[in-house]
Each structure stands twice: as C-alpha cells, then as structure tokens.
PDB file of C-alpha atoms in Angstrom:
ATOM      1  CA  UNK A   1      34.588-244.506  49.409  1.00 46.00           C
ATOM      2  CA  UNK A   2      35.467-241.168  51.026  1.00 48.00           C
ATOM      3  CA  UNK A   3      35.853-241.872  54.624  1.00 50.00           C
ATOM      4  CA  UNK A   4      34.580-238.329  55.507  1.00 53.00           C
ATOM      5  CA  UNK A   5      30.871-239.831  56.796  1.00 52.00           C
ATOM      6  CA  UNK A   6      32.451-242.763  59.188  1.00 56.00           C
ATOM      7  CA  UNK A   7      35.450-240.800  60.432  1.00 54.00           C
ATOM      8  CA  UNK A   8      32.858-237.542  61.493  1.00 56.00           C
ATOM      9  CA  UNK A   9      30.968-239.835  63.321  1.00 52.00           C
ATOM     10  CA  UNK A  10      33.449-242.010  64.743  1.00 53.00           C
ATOM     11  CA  UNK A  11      35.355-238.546  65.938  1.00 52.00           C
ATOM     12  CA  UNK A  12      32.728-236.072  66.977  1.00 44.00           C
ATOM     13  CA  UNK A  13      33.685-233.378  69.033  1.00 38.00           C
ATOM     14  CA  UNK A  14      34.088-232.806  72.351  1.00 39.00           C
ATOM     15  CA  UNK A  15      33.703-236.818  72.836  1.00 37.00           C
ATOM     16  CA  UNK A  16      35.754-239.528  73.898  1.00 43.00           C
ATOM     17  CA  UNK A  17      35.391-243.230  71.971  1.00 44.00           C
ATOM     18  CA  UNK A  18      34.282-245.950  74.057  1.00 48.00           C
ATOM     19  CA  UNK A  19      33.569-249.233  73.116  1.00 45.00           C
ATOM     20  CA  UNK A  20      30.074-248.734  73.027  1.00 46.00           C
ATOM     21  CA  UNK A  21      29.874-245.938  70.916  1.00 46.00           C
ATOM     22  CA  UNK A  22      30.782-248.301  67.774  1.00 43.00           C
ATOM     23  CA  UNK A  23      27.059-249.705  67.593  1.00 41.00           C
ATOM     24  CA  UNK A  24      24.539-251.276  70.131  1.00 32.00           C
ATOM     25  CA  UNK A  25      25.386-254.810  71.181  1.00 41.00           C
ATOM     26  CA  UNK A  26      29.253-255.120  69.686  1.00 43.00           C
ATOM     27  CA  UNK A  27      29.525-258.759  69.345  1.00 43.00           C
ATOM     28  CA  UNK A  28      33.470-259.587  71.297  1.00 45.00           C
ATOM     29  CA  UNK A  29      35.872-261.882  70.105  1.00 49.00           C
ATOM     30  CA  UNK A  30      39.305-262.463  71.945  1.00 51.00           C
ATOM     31  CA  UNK A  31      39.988-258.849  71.868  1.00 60.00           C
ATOM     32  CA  UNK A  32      38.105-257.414  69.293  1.00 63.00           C
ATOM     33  CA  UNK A  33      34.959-256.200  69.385  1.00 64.00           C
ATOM     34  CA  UNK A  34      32.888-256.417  65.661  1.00 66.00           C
ATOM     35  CA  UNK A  35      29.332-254.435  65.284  1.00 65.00           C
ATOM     36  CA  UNK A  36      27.902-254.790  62.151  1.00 63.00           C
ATOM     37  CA  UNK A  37      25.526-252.379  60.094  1.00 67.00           C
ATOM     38  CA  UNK A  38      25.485-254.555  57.688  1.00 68.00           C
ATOM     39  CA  UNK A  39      25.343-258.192  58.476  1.00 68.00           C
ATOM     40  CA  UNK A  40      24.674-260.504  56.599  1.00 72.00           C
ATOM     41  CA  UNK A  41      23.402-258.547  53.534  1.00 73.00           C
ATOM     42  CA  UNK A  42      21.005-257.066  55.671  1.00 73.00           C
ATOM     43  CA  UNK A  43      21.165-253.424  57.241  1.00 77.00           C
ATOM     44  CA  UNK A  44      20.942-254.148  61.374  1.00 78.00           C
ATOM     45  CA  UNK A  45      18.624-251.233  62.200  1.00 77.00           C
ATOM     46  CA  UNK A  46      19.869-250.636  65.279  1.00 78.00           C
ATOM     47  CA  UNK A  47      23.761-250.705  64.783  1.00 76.00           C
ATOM     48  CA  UNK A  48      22.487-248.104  61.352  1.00 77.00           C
ATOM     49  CA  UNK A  49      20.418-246.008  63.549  1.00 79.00           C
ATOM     50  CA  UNK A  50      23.380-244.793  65.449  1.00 79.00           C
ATOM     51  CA  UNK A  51      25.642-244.010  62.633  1.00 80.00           C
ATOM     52  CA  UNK A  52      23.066-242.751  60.223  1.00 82.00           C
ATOM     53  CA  UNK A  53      25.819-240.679  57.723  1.00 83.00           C
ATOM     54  CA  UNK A  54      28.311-243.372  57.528  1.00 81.00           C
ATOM     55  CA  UNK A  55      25.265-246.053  56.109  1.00 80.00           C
ATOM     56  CA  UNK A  56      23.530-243.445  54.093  1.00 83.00           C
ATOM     57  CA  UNK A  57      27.321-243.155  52.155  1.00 84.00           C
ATOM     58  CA  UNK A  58      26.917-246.760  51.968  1.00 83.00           C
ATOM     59  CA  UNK A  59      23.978-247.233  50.268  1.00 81.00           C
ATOM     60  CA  UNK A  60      25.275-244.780  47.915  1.00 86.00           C
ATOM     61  CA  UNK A  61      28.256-247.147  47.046  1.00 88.00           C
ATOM     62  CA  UNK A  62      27.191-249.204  43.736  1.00 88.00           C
ATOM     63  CA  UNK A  63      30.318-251.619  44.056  1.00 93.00           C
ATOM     64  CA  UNK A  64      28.742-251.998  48.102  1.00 91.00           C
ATOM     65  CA  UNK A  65      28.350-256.051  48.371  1.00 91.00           C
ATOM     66  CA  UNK A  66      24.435-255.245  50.289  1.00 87.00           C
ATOM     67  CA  UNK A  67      22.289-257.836  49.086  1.00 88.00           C
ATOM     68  CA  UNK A  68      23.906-261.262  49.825  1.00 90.00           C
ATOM     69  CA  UNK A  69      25.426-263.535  52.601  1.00 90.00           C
ATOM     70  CA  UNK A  70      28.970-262.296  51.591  1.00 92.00           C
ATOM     71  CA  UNK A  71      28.060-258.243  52.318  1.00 89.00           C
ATOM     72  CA  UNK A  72      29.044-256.909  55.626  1.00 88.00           C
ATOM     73  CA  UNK A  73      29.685-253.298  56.541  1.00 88.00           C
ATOM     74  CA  UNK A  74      30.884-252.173  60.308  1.00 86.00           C
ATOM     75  CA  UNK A  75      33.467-251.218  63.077  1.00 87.00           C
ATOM     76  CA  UNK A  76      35.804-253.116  63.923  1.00 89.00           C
ATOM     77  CA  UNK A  77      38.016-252.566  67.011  1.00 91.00           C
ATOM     78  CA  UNK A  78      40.936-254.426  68.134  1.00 92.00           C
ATOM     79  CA  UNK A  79      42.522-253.967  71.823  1.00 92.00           C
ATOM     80  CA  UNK A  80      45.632-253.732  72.537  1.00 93.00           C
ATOM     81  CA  UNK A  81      47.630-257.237  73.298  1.00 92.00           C
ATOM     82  CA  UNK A  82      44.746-258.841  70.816  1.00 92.00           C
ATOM     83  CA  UNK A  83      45.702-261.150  67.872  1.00 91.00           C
ATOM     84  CA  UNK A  84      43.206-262.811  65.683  1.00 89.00           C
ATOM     85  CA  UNK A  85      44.341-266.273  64.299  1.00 88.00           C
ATOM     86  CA  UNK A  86      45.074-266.730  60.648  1.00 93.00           C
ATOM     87  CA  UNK A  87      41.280-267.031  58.631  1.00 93.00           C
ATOM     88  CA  UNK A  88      39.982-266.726  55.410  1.00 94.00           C
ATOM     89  CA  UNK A  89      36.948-264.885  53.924  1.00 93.00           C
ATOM     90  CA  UNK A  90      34.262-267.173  52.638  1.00 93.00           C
ATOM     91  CA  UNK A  91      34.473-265.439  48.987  1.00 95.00           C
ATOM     92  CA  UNK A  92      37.075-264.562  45.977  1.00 95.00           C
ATOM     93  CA  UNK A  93      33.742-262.741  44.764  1.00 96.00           C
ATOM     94  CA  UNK A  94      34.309-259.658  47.241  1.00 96.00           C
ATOM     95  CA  UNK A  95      37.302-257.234  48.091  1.00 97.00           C
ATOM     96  CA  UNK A  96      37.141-255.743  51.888  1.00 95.00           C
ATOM     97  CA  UNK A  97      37.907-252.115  52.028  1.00 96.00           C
ATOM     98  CA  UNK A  98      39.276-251.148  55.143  1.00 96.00           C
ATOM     99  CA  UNK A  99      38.768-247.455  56.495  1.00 94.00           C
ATOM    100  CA  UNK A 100      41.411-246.537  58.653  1.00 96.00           C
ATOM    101  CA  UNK A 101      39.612-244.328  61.791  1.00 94.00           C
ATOM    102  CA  UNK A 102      42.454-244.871  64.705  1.00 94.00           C
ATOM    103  CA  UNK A 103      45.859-246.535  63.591  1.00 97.00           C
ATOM    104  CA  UNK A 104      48.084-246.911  66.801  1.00 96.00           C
ATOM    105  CA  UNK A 105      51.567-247.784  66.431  1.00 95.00           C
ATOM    106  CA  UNK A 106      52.073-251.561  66.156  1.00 95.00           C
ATOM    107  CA  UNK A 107      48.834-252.953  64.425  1.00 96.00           C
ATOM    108  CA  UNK A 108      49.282-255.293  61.933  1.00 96.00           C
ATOM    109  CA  UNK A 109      47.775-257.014  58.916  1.00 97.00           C
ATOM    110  CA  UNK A 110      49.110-259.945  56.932  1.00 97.00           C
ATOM    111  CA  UNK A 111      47.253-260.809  54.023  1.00 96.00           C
ATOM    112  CA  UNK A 112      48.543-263.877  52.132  1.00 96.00           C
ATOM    113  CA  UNK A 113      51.972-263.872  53.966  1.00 95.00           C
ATOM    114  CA  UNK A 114      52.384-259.780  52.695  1.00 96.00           C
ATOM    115  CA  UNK A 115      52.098-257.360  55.563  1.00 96.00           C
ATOM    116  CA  UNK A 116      49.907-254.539  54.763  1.00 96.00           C
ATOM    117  CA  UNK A 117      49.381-251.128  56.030  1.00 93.00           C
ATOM    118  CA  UNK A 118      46.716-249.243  57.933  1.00 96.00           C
ATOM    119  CA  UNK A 119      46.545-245.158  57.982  1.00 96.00           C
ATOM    120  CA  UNK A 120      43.885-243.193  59.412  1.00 95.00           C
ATOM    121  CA  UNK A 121      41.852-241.644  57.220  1.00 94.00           C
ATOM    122  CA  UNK A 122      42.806-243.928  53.808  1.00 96.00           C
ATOM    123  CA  UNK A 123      41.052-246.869  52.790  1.00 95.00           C
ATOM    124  CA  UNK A 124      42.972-250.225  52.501  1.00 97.00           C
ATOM    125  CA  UNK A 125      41.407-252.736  49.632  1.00 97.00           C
ATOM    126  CA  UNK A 126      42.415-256.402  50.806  1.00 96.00           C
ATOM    127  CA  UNK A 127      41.694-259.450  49.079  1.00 96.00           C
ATOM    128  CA  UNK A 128      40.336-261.687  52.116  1.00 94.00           C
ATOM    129  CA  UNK A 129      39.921-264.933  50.718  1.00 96.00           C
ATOM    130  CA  UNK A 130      44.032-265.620  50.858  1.00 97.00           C
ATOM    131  CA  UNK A 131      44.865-266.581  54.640  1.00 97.00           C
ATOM    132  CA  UNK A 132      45.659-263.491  57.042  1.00 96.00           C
ATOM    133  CA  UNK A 133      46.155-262.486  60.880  1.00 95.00           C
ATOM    134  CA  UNK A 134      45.428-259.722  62.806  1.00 95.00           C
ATOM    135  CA  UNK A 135      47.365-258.470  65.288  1.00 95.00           C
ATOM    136  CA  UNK A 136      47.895-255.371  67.794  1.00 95.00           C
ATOM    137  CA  UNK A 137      51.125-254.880  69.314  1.00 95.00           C
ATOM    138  CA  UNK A 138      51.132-251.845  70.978  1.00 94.00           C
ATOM    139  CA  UNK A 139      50.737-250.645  74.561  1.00 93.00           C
ATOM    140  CA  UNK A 140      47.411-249.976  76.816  1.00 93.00           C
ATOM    141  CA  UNK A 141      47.504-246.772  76.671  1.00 93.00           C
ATOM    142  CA  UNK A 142      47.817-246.780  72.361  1.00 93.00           C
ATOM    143  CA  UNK A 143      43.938-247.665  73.133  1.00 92.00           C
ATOM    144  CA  UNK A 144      42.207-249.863  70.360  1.00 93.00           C
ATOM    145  CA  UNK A 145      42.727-250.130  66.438  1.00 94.00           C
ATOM    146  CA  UNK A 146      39.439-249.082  65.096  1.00 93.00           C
ATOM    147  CA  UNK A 147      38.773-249.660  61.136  1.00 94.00           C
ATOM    148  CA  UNK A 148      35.328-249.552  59.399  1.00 91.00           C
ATOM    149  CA  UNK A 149      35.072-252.289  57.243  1.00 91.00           C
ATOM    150  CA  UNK A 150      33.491-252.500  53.663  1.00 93.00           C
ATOM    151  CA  UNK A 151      32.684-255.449  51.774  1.00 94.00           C
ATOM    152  CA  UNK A 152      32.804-254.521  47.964  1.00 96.00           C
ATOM    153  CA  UNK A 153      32.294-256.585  44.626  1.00 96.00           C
ATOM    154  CA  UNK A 154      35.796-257.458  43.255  1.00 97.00           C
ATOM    155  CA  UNK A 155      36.043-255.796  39.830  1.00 96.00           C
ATOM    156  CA  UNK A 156      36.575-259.190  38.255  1.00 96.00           C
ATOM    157  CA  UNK A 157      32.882-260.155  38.765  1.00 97.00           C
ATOM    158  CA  UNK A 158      30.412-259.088  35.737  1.00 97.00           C
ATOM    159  CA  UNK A 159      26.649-257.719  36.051  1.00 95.00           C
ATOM    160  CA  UNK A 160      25.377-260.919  35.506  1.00 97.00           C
ATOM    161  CA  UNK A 161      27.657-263.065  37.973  1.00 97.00           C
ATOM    162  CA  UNK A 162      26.350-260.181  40.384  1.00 95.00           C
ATOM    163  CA  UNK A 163      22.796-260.898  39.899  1.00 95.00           C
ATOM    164  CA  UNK A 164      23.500-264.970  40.127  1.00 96.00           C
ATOM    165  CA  UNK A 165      25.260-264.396  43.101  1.00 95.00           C
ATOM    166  CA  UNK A 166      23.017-262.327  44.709  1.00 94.00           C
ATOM    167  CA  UNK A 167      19.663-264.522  44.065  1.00 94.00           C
ATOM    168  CA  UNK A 168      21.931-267.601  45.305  1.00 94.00           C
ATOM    169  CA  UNK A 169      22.789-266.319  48.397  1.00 93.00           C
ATOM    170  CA  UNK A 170      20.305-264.142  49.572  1.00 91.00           C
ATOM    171  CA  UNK A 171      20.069-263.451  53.450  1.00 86.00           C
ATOM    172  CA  UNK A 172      17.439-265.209  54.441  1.00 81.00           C
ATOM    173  CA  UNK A 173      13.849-263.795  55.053  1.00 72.00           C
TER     174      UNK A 173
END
C-alpha cells in the first residue's frame, strides 16, 4: 500500500495532531488510543468519514482483509511511557501491515521474540498470530507513536480458503 493517502491526512498543513484528530470516539487502552475504520470487517462510517482518502486507498487494496471478523483497518497511537502486554492476533489467515506516520525514538515492536522496526513513511508486514509487545520508551515531549494499521490476507491463503473464510466469519448483520 503506498502510504501517500494516510500520511497526507494524518500530516496536513498548517495543523498540529491531537488525539482526536485520529477518528471520532478513539477507543483508550493503557496508553494507546485505537480508532478503527474498519472494525470488525465493517467500515465505521464515522471514523471513514473523517479520513475519506486513506479508506478510499483501502478499498482499492484486493489483498485488504474487509469482509470478515479478522479485517481491521485504523490509527493506532501509543503515548509515551505506554507498553502493551505480550498478545496474539486471533488469525495465521492475515498479515498486519503497519504504516509508519510518526516513529519517535524508542518505540518498540517484538514479534515472536524478534524486535522489529518502525520508519515513518514505510510499511512494516508482521505476522501477528506469534506472541508480541508493544512498547514506547521515549520521553513526553517525543509525543505519541502513531501507525495506521492494515489487516491483509497472508499470501499463503488461496481464492477459495478466502471465500470459506469470509462466509464463516462474517461480521454480523
């Protein structure tokens, strides 16, 4: 995915990011704040509505997980002095691509005990059903780790196993 549609409107000018600007009612978790376009295989009008470019290029994704339990699309922000304890994804079936928008110093991932690397403007493909932690180490005034977060098909599933998969866990009505 080029990351030109997120990153333009995650750094429009003349503005400063705030918290809210990353979609209307961010869901917080000890530190982190989540808000989903796309959640759970559904398109959240409201979180879409404000970043109309970035979920336009989504749709236009063919490998974009959109029509199951498993697909999520969003921001995700971590403060500074925020760790997330160790988790796993509920599915081998997807990859999560990670698009780097604001990489401070001393943000970390560890996927399956191998540390991995954010940079702004690259995407990061990660493999979330192994075990891994999130963590940001920096300072205050680094401000938050923001990533928008892609859940694709892993090239290891076929057409068909697509198809199964999406009829079997289809978000509910």
């Amino acid at each position: 995915m080029r990351g030109t549609q997120p990153r333009r409107q995650f750094r429009s000018p003349g503005r400063r990011w705030e918290p809210e600007d990353v979609g209307a009612g961010p869901r917080e978790r000890l530190g982190g704040i989540q808000s989903e376009g796309w959640n759970p295989g559904r398109c959240q009008p409201n979180n879409c509505r404000r970043c109309p470019g970035a979920y336009r290029a989504l749709r236009g994704l063919r490998s974009f997980m959109s029509a199951n339990t498993f697909g999520n699309a969003g921001f995700s922000v971590l403060l500074p002095g925020a760790r997330l304890e160790s988790r796993c994804g509920p599915t081998n079936a997807r990859v999560r691509c990670h698009l780097g928008l604001k990489i401070p110093p001393g943000c970390e991932l560890v996927v399956g005990g191998e540390p991995q690397c954010w940079a702004e403007g690259h995407c990061l493909l990660v493999d979330d059903s192994f075990l891994y932690t999130v963590a940001h180490n920096g300072s205050p005034e680094d401000g938050p780790r923001v990533v928008f977060i892609v859940d694709l098909w892993h090239p290891n599933v076929a057409g068909a196993e697509r198809q199964a998969l999406d009829f079997v866990f289809a978000p509910d009505p």
